[in-house]
Amino acid sequence: MSAPKQIVIQKEDAIFRMDADGNWCNEHGRFEHPKIIRYFNSSIKKDENGYYVYQSTEDFEEKVYFPYEDTALFIVDIVADSELLFILNTREKVSPDQGRLFIEQDSLYLETKDHRIKFSSRAMVKFSKFIKEEEESLFVSFKGKTWPI
């Protein structure tokens, strides 16, 4: 059995892109179908050339590098059970311990070793109850643990 054919589409040739709010778009506007959006988000990968959407079949492996306005990864939900976890648009979970929280141009981000991840508006609403201010400094507080912003 031969290896699947490798297909690589460069960013400038992609027919879709991600806007600054994490919405997938093409020439006709924003994607609307939830299953397609979930599929695209769960297919995001990164290598030395940047972020791409990946799919694989028996016959081919395809990487489509895509343009994005700010970042390709977004925190879309918060889980606050025994620990505080951020759910990414890729469905991966990350902890605030895995990076540094910071604010830039009125948006909140988590920067990890490999990624710059932006909080979606929906996640920010849910996350806001964990943000505290003390002496003009912001930090996150959860079950006695704190993280500076």
mmCIF file with all atom_site columns, C-alpha atoms in Angstrom:
data_model
loop_
_atom_site.group_PDB
_atom_site.id
_atom_site.type_symbol
_atom_site.label_atom_id
_atom_site.label_alt_id
_atom_site.label_comp_id
_atom_site.label_asym_id
_atom_site.label_entity_id
_atom_site.label_seq_id
_atom_site.pdbx_PDB_ins_code
_atom_site.Cartn_x
_atom_site.Cartn_y
_atom_site.Cartn_z
_atom_site.occupancy
_atom_site.B_iso_or_equiv
_atom_site.pdbx_formal_charge
_atom_site.auth_seq_id
_atom_site.auth_comp_id
_atom_site.auth_asym_id
_atom_site.auth_atom_id
_atom_site.pdbx_PDB_model_num
ATOM 1   C CA . MET A 1 1   ? 0.000   0.000  0.000  1.00 0.00 ? 1   MET A CA 1
ATOM 2   C CA . SER A 1 2   ? 1.422   3.360  -0.999 1.00 0.00 ? 2   SER A CA 1
ATOM 3   C CA . ALA A 1 3   ? 1.560   6.403  1.226  1.00 0.00 ? 3   ALA A CA 1
ATOM 4   C CA . PRO A 1 4   ? -1.300  8.881  0.844  1.00 0.00 ? 4   PRO A CA 1
ATOM 5   C CA . LYS A 1 5   ? -0.749  11.804 -1.527 1.00 0.00 ? 5   LYS A CA 1
ATOM 6   C CA . GLN A 1 6   ? 0.400   14.969 0.261  1.00 0.00 ? 6   GLN A CA 1
ATOM 7   C CA . ILE A 1 7   ? -1.534  18.129 -0.629 1.00 0.00 ? 7   ILE A CA 1
ATOM 8   C CA . VAL A 1 8   ? -0.361  21.485 0.728  1.00 0.00 ? 8   VAL A CA 1
ATOM 9   C CA . ILE A 1 9   ? -2.282  24.706 0.068  1.00 0.00 ? 9   ILE A CA 1
ATOM 10  C CA . GLN A 1 10  ? -0.403  27.894 0.913  1.00 0.00 ? 10  GLN A CA 1
ATOM 11  C CA . LYS A 1 11  ? -2.044  30.654 2.950  1.00 0.00 ? 11  LYS A CA 1
ATOM 12  C CA . GLU A 1 12  ? -2.375  32.994 -0.019 1.00 0.00 ? 12  GLU A CA 1
ATOM 13  C CA . ASP A 1 13  ? -4.265  30.295 -1.957 1.00 0.00 ? 13  ASP A CA 1
ATOM 14  C CA . ALA A 1 14  ? -6.699  29.328 0.822  1.00 0.00 ? 14  ALA A CA 1
ATOM 15  C CA . ILE A 1 15  ? -10.345 30.054 0.088  1.00 0.00 ? 15  ILE A CA 1
ATOM 16  C CA . PHE A 1 16  ? -11.206 30.611 3.748  1.00 0.00 ? 16  PHE A CA 1
ATOM 17  C CA . ARG A 1 17  ? -9.811  32.684 6.602  1.00 0.00 ? 17  ARG A CA 1
ATOM 18  C CA . MET A 1 18  ? -10.373 33.359 10.299 1.00 0.00 ? 18  MET A CA 1
ATOM 19  C CA . ASP A 1 19  ? -11.336 36.825 11.500 1.00 0.00 ? 19  ASP A CA 1
ATOM 20  C CA . ALA A 1 20  ? -10.169 38.526 14.713 1.00 0.00 ? 20  ALA A CA 1
ATOM 21  C CA . ASP A 1 21  ? -13.114 37.050 16.651 1.00 0.00 ? 21  ASP A CA 1
ATOM 22  C CA . GLY A 1 22  ? -12.411 33.451 15.607 1.00 0.00 ? 22  GLY A CA 1
ATOM 23  C CA . ASN A 1 23  ? -15.108 33.259 12.946 1.00 0.00 ? 23  ASN A CA 1
ATOM 24  C CA . TRP A 1 24  ? -14.411 31.257 9.800  1.00 0.00 ? 24  TRP A CA 1
ATOM 25  C CA . CYS A 1 25  ? -15.153 33.227 6.627  1.00 0.00 ? 25  CYS A CA 1
ATOM 26  C CA . ASN A 1 26  ? -14.953 32.888 2.871  1.00 0.00 ? 26  ASN A CA 1
ATOM 27  C CA . GLU A 1 27  ? -15.848 35.154 -0.033 1.00 0.00 ? 27  GLU A CA 1
ATOM 28  C CA . HIS A 1 28  ? -19.553 34.808 0.859  1.00 0.00 ? 28  HIS A CA 1
ATOM 29  C CA . GLY A 1 29  ? -19.144 35.829 4.515  1.00 0.00 ? 29  GLY A CA 1
ATOM 30  C CA . ARG A 1 30  ? -19.061 34.028 7.852  1.00 0.00 ? 30  ARG A CA 1
ATOM 31  C CA . PHE A 1 31  ? -19.581 30.285 8.065  1.00 0.00 ? 31  PHE A CA 1
ATOM 32  C CA . GLU A 1 32  ? -22.924 29.610 9.729  1.00 0.00 ? 32  GLU A CA 1
ATOM 33  C CA . HIS A 1 33  ? -23.266 25.817 9.975  1.00 0.00 ? 33  HIS A CA 1
ATOM 34  C CA . PRO A 1 34  ? -22.178 24.663 13.482 1.00 0.00 ? 34  PRO A CA 1
ATOM 35  C CA . LYS A 1 35  ? -20.913 21.246 12.308 1.00 0.00 ? 35  LYS A CA 1
ATOM 36  C CA . ILE A 1 36  ? -18.678 22.808 9.659  1.00 0.00 ? 36  ILE A CA 1
ATOM 37  C CA . ILE A 1 37  ? -17.336 25.339 12.177 1.00 0.00 ? 37  ILE A CA 1
ATOM 38  C CA . ARG A 1 38  ? -16.620 22.563 14.711 1.00 0.00 ? 38  ARG A CA 1
ATOM 39  C CA . TYR A 1 39  ? -14.908 20.473 12.014 1.00 0.00 ? 39  TYR A CA 1
ATOM 40  C CA . PHE A 1 40  ? -12.654 23.354 10.925 1.00 0.00 ? 40  PHE A CA 1
ATOM 41  C CA . ASN A 1 41  ? -11.796 24.284 14.537 1.00 0.00 ? 41  ASN A CA 1
ATOM 42  C CA . SER A 1 42  ? -10.998 20.709 15.537 1.00 0.00 ? 42  SER A CA 1
ATOM 43  C CA . SER A 1 43  ? -8.742  20.363 12.465 1.00 0.00 ? 43  SER A CA 1
ATOM 44  C CA . ILE A 1 44  ? -6.418  23.268 13.341 1.00 0.00 ? 44  ILE A CA 1
ATOM 45  C CA . LYS A 1 45  ? -2.777  22.247 13.684 1.00 0.00 ? 45  LYS A CA 1
ATOM 46  C CA . LYS A 1 46  ? 0.496   24.161 13.735 1.00 0.00 ? 46  LYS A CA 1
ATOM 47  C CA . ASP A 1 47  ? 3.963   23.500 12.386 1.00 0.00 ? 47  ASP A CA 1
ATOM 48  C CA . GLU A 1 48  ? 7.034   25.591 11.588 1.00 0.00 ? 48  GLU A CA 1
ATOM 49  C CA . ASN A 1 49  ? 5.126   27.218 8.683  1.00 0.00 ? 49  ASN A CA 1
ATOM 50  C CA . GLY A 1 50  ? 2.149   28.325 10.746 1.00 0.00 ? 50  GLY A CA 1
ATOM 51  C CA . TYR A 1 51  ? -1.437  27.281 11.414 1.00 0.00 ? 51  TYR A CA 1
ATOM 52  C CA . TYR A 1 52  ? -3.298  25.035 9.012  1.00 0.00 ? 52  TYR A CA 1
ATOM 53  C CA . VAL A 1 53  ? -6.443  22.955 8.743  1.00 0.00 ? 53  VAL A CA 1
ATOM 54  C CA . TYR A 1 54  ? -5.604  19.266 8.377  1.00 0.00 ? 54  TYR A CA 1
ATOM 55  C CA . GLN A 1 55  ? -7.588  16.403 6.962  1.00 0.00 ? 55  GLN A CA 1
ATOM 56  C CA . SER A 1 56  ? -6.598  12.875 6.105  1.00 0.00 ? 56  SER A CA 1
ATOM 57  C CA . THR A 1 57  ? -8.186  10.072 4.099  1.00 0.00 ? 57  THR A CA 1
ATOM 58  C CA . GLU A 1 58  ? -6.850  6.784  2.746  1.00 0.00 ? 58  GLU A CA 1
ATOM 59  C CA . ASP A 1 59  ? -5.897  8.586  -0.466 1.00 0.00 ? 59  ASP A CA 1
ATOM 60  C CA . PHE A 1 60  ? -4.513  11.920 0.714  1.00 0.00 ? 60  PHE A CA 1
ATOM 61  C CA . GLU A 1 61  ? -3.328  14.117 3.556  1.00 0.00 ? 61  GLU A CA 1
ATOM 62  C CA . GLU A 1 62  ? -4.155  17.786 3.138  1.00 0.00 ? 62  GLU A CA 1
ATOM 63  C CA . LYS A 1 63  ? -2.787  20.846 4.902  1.00 0.00 ? 63  LYS A CA 1
ATOM 64  C CA . VAL A 1 64  ? -4.443  24.162 4.139  1.00 0.00 ? 64  VAL A CA 1
ATOM 65  C CA . TYR A 1 65  ? -2.551  27.060 5.696  1.00 0.00 ? 65  TYR A CA 1
ATOM 66  C CA . PHE A 1 66  ? -5.040  29.847 6.285  1.00 0.00 ? 66  PHE A CA 1
ATOM 67  C CA . PRO A 1 67  ? -4.881  33.561 7.005  1.00 0.00 ? 67  PRO A CA 1
ATOM 68  C CA . TYR A 1 68  ? -6.086  34.819 10.370 1.00 0.00 ? 68  TYR A CA 1
ATOM 69  C CA . GLU A 1 69  ? -6.343  38.356 11.734 1.00 0.00 ? 69  GLU A CA 1
ATOM 70  C CA . ASP A 1 70  ? -5.016  38.002 15.282 1.00 0.00 ? 70  ASP A CA 1
ATOM 71  C CA . THR A 1 71  ? -4.617  34.390 16.317 1.00 0.00 ? 71  THR A CA 1
ATOM 72  C CA . ALA A 1 72  ? -5.959  31.020 15.203 1.00 0.00 ? 72  ALA A CA 1
ATOM 73  C CA . LEU A 1 73  ? -6.643  29.748 18.711 1.00 0.00 ? 73  LEU A CA 1
ATOM 74  C CA . PHE A 1 74  ? -9.423  30.951 20.984 1.00 0.00 ? 74  PHE A CA 1
ATOM 75  C CA . ILE A 1 75  ? -10.596 30.085 24.461 1.00 0.00 ? 75  ILE A CA 1
ATOM 76  C CA . VAL A 1 76  ? -14.283 29.419 23.889 1.00 0.00 ? 76  VAL A CA 1
ATOM 77  C CA . ASP A 1 77  ? -15.345 28.045 27.284 1.00 0.00 ? 77  ASP A CA 1
ATOM 78  C CA . ILE A 1 78  ? -14.208 27.764 30.896 1.00 0.00 ? 78  ILE A CA 1
ATOM 79  C CA . VAL A 1 79  ? -14.437 24.705 33.134 1.00 0.00 ? 79  VAL A CA 1
ATOM 80  C CA . ALA A 1 80  ? -14.174 25.448 36.845 1.00 0.00 ? 80  ALA A CA 1
ATOM 81  C CA . ASP A 1 81  ? -14.531 22.184 38.749 1.00 0.00 ? 81  ASP A CA 1
ATOM 82  C CA . SER A 1 82  ? -11.635 20.778 40.753 1.00 0.00 ? 82  SER A CA 1
ATOM 83  C CA . GLU A 1 83  ? -9.305  22.916 38.623 1.00 0.00 ? 83  GLU A CA 1
ATOM 84  C CA . LEU A 1 84  ? -9.618  25.860 36.274 1.00 0.00 ? 84  LEU A CA 1
ATOM 85  C CA . LEU A 1 85  ? -9.377  24.843 32.611 1.00 0.00 ? 85  LEU A CA 1
ATOM 86  C CA . PHE A 1 86  ? -9.790  26.718 29.360 1.00 0.00 ? 86  PHE A CA 1
ATOM 87  C CA . ILE A 1 87  ? -11.479 24.956 26.433 1.00 0.00 ? 87  ILE A CA 1
ATOM 88  C CA . LEU A 1 88  ? -10.033 25.977 23.070 1.00 0.00 ? 88  LEU A CA 1
ATOM 89  C CA . ASN A 1 89  ? -11.800 26.155 19.735 1.00 0.00 ? 89  ASN A CA 1
ATOM 90  C CA . THR A 1 90  ? -9.771  23.036 18.838 1.00 0.00 ? 90  THR A CA 1
ATOM 91  C CA . ARG A 1 91  ? -11.447 21.243 21.804 1.00 0.00 ? 91  ARG A CA 1
ATOM 92  C CA . GLU A 1 92  ? -8.117  21.017 23.623 1.00 0.00 ? 92  GLU A CA 1
ATOM 93  C CA . LYS A 1 93  ? -7.974  21.961 27.301 1.00 0.00 ? 93  LYS A CA 1
ATOM 94  C CA . VAL A 1 94  ? -5.280  24.171 28.788 1.00 0.00 ? 94  VAL A CA 1
ATOM 95  C CA . SER A 1 95  ? -4.621  25.394 32.293 1.00 0.00 ? 95  SER A CA 1
ATOM 96  C CA . PRO A 1 96  ? -3.669  28.960 33.220 1.00 0.00 ? 96  PRO A CA 1
ATOM 97  C CA . ASP A 1 97  ? -0.475  27.337 34.571 1.00 0.00 ? 97  ASP A CA 1
ATOM 98  C CA . GLN A 1 98  ? 0.559   26.589 30.982 1.00 0.00 ? 98  GLN A CA 1
ATOM 99  C CA . GLY A 1 99  ? 1.118   30.216 30.085 1.00 0.00 ? 99  GLY A CA 1
ATOM 100 C CA . ARG A 1 100 ? 0.968   33.896 30.882 1.00 0.00 ? 100 ARG A CA 1
ATOM 101 C CA . LEU A 1 101 ? -2.259  35.899 30.952 1.00 0.00 ? 101 LEU A CA 1
ATOM 102 C CA . PHE A 1 102 ? -2.099  39.405 29.513 1.00 0.00 ? 102 PHE A CA 1
ATOM 103 C CA . ILE A 1 103 ? -4.290  42.158 28.094 1.00 0.00 ? 103 ILE A CA 1
ATOM 104 C CA . GLU A 1 104 ? -3.654  43.786 24.741 1.00 0.00 ? 104 GLU A CA 1
ATOM 105 C CA . GLN A 1 105 ? -5.989  46.265 23.038 1.00 0.00 ? 105 GLN A CA 1
ATOM 106 C CA . ASP A 1 106 ? -8.866  45.412 25.406 1.00 0.00 ? 106 ASP A CA 1
ATOM 107 C CA . SER A 1 107 ? -8.610  41.658 24.750 1.00 0.00 ? 107 SER A CA 1
ATOM 108 C CA . LEU A 1 108 ? -7.431  38.992 27.180 1.00 0.00 ? 108 LEU A CA 1
ATOM 109 C CA . TYR A 1 109 ? -4.894  36.395 26.018 1.00 0.00 ? 109 TYR A CA 1
ATOM 110 C CA . LEU A 1 110 ? -3.062  33.368 27.309 1.00 0.00 ? 110 LEU A CA 1
ATOM 111 C CA . GLU A 1 111 ? 0.404   33.037 25.842 1.00 0.00 ? 111 GLU A CA 1
ATOM 112 C CA . THR A 1 112 ? 1.916   29.561 26.053 1.00 0.00 ? 112 THR A CA 1
ATOM 113 C CA . LYS A 1 113 ? 5.261   28.298 24.815 1.00 0.00 ? 113 LYS A CA 1
ATOM 114 C CA . ASP A 1 114 ? 3.759   27.553 21.385 1.00 0.00 ? 114 ASP A CA 1
ATOM 115 C CA . HIS A 1 115 ? 0.617   29.677 21.041 1.00 0.00 ? 115 HIS A CA 1
ATOM 116 C CA . ARG A 1 116 ? -1.030  33.040 21.544 1.00 0.00 ? 116 ARG A CA 1
ATOM 117 C CA . ILE A 1 117 ? -4.621  32.262 22.548 1.00 0.00 ? 117 ILE A CA 1
ATOM 118 C CA . LYS A 1 118 ? -7.367  34.878 22.695 1.00 0.00 ? 118 LYS A CA 1
ATOM 119 C CA . PHE A 1 119 ? -10.423 34.707 24.948 1.00 0.00 ? 119 PHE A CA 1
ATOM 120 C CA . SER A 1 120 ? -13.675 34.799 22.992 1.00 0.00 ? 120 SER A CA 1
ATOM 121 C CA . SER A 1 121 ? -16.353 37.233 24.177 1.00 0.00 ? 121 SER A CA 1
ATOM 122 C CA . ARG A 1 122 ? -18.466 34.347 25.469 1.00 0.00 ? 122 ARG A CA 1
ATOM 123 C CA . ALA A 1 123 ? -15.559 32.892 27.451 1.00 0.00 ? 123 ALA A CA 1
ATOM 124 C CA . MET A 1 124 ? -14.723 36.326 28.876 1.00 0.00 ? 124 MET A CA 1
ATOM 125 C CA . VAL A 1 125 ? -18.225 36.702 30.297 1.00 0.00 ? 125 VAL A CA 1
ATOM 126 C CA . LYS A 1 126 ? -17.920 33.334 32.045 1.00 0.00 ? 126 LYS A CA 1
ATOM 127 C CA . PHE A 1 127 ? -14.323 34.000 33.118 1.00 0.00 ? 127 PHE A CA 1
ATOM 128 C CA . SER A 1 128 ? -14.936 37.509 34.483 1.00 0.00 ? 128 SER A CA 1
ATOM 129 C CA . LYS A 1 129 ? -16.126 36.204 37.866 1.00 0.00 ? 129 LYS A CA 1
ATOM 130 C CA . PHE A 1 130 ? -12.595 34.900 38.527 1.00 0.00 ? 130 PHE A CA 1
ATOM 131 C CA . ILE A 1 131 ? -10.894 38.237 37.785 1.00 0.00 ? 131 ILE A CA 1
ATOM 132 C CA . LYS A 1 132 ? -10.082 40.368 40.813 1.00 0.00 ? 132 LYS A CA 1
ATOM 133 C CA . GLU A 1 133 ? -8.501  43.796 41.193 1.00 0.00 ? 133 GLU A CA 1
ATOM 134 C CA . GLU A 1 134 ? -6.219  44.813 44.018 1.00 0.00 ? 134 GLU A CA 1
ATOM 135 C CA . GLU A 1 135 ? -4.103  47.948 44.203 1.00 0.00 ? 135 GLU A CA 1
ATOM 136 C CA . GLU A 1 136 ? -4.550  48.631 40.477 1.00 0.00 ? 136 GLU A CA 1
ATOM 137 C CA . SER A 1 137 ? -3.389  45.099 39.563 1.00 0.00 ? 137 SER A CA 1
ATOM 138 C CA . LEU A 1 138 ? -5.537  42.425 37.940 1.00 0.00 ? 138 LEU A CA 1
ATOM 139 C CA . PHE A 1 139 ? -5.280  38.748 38.732 1.00 0.00 ? 139 PHE A CA 1
ATOM 140 C CA . VAL A 1 140 ? -7.280  35.556 38.450 1.00 0.00 ? 140 VAL A CA 1
ATOM 141 C CA . SER A 1 141 ? -8.337  33.795 41.624 1.00 0.00 ? 141 SER A CA 1
ATOM 142 C CA . PHE A 1 142 ? -9.653  30.241 41.801 1.00 0.00 ? 142 PHE A CA 1
ATOM 143 C CA . LYS A 1 143 ? -9.777  28.010 44.890 1.00 0.00 ? 143 LYS A CA 1
ATOM 144 C CA . GLY A 1 144 ? -6.983  29.877 46.647 1.00 0.00 ? 144 GLY A CA 1
ATOM 145 C CA . LYS A 1 145 ? -4.679  29.953 43.633 1.00 0.00 ? 145 LYS A CA 1
ATOM 146 C CA . THR A 1 146 ? -3.878  33.171 41.757 1.00 0.00 ? 146 THR A CA 1
ATOM 147 C CA . TRP A 1 147 ? -2.449  34.108 38.359 1.00 0.00 ? 147 TRP A CA 1
ATOM 148 C CA . PRO A 1 148 ? -1.392  37.681 37.486 1.00 0.00 ? 148 PRO A CA 1
ATOM 149 C CA . ILE A 1 149 ? -2.734  39.416 34.397 1.00 0.00 ? 149 ILE A CA 1
#
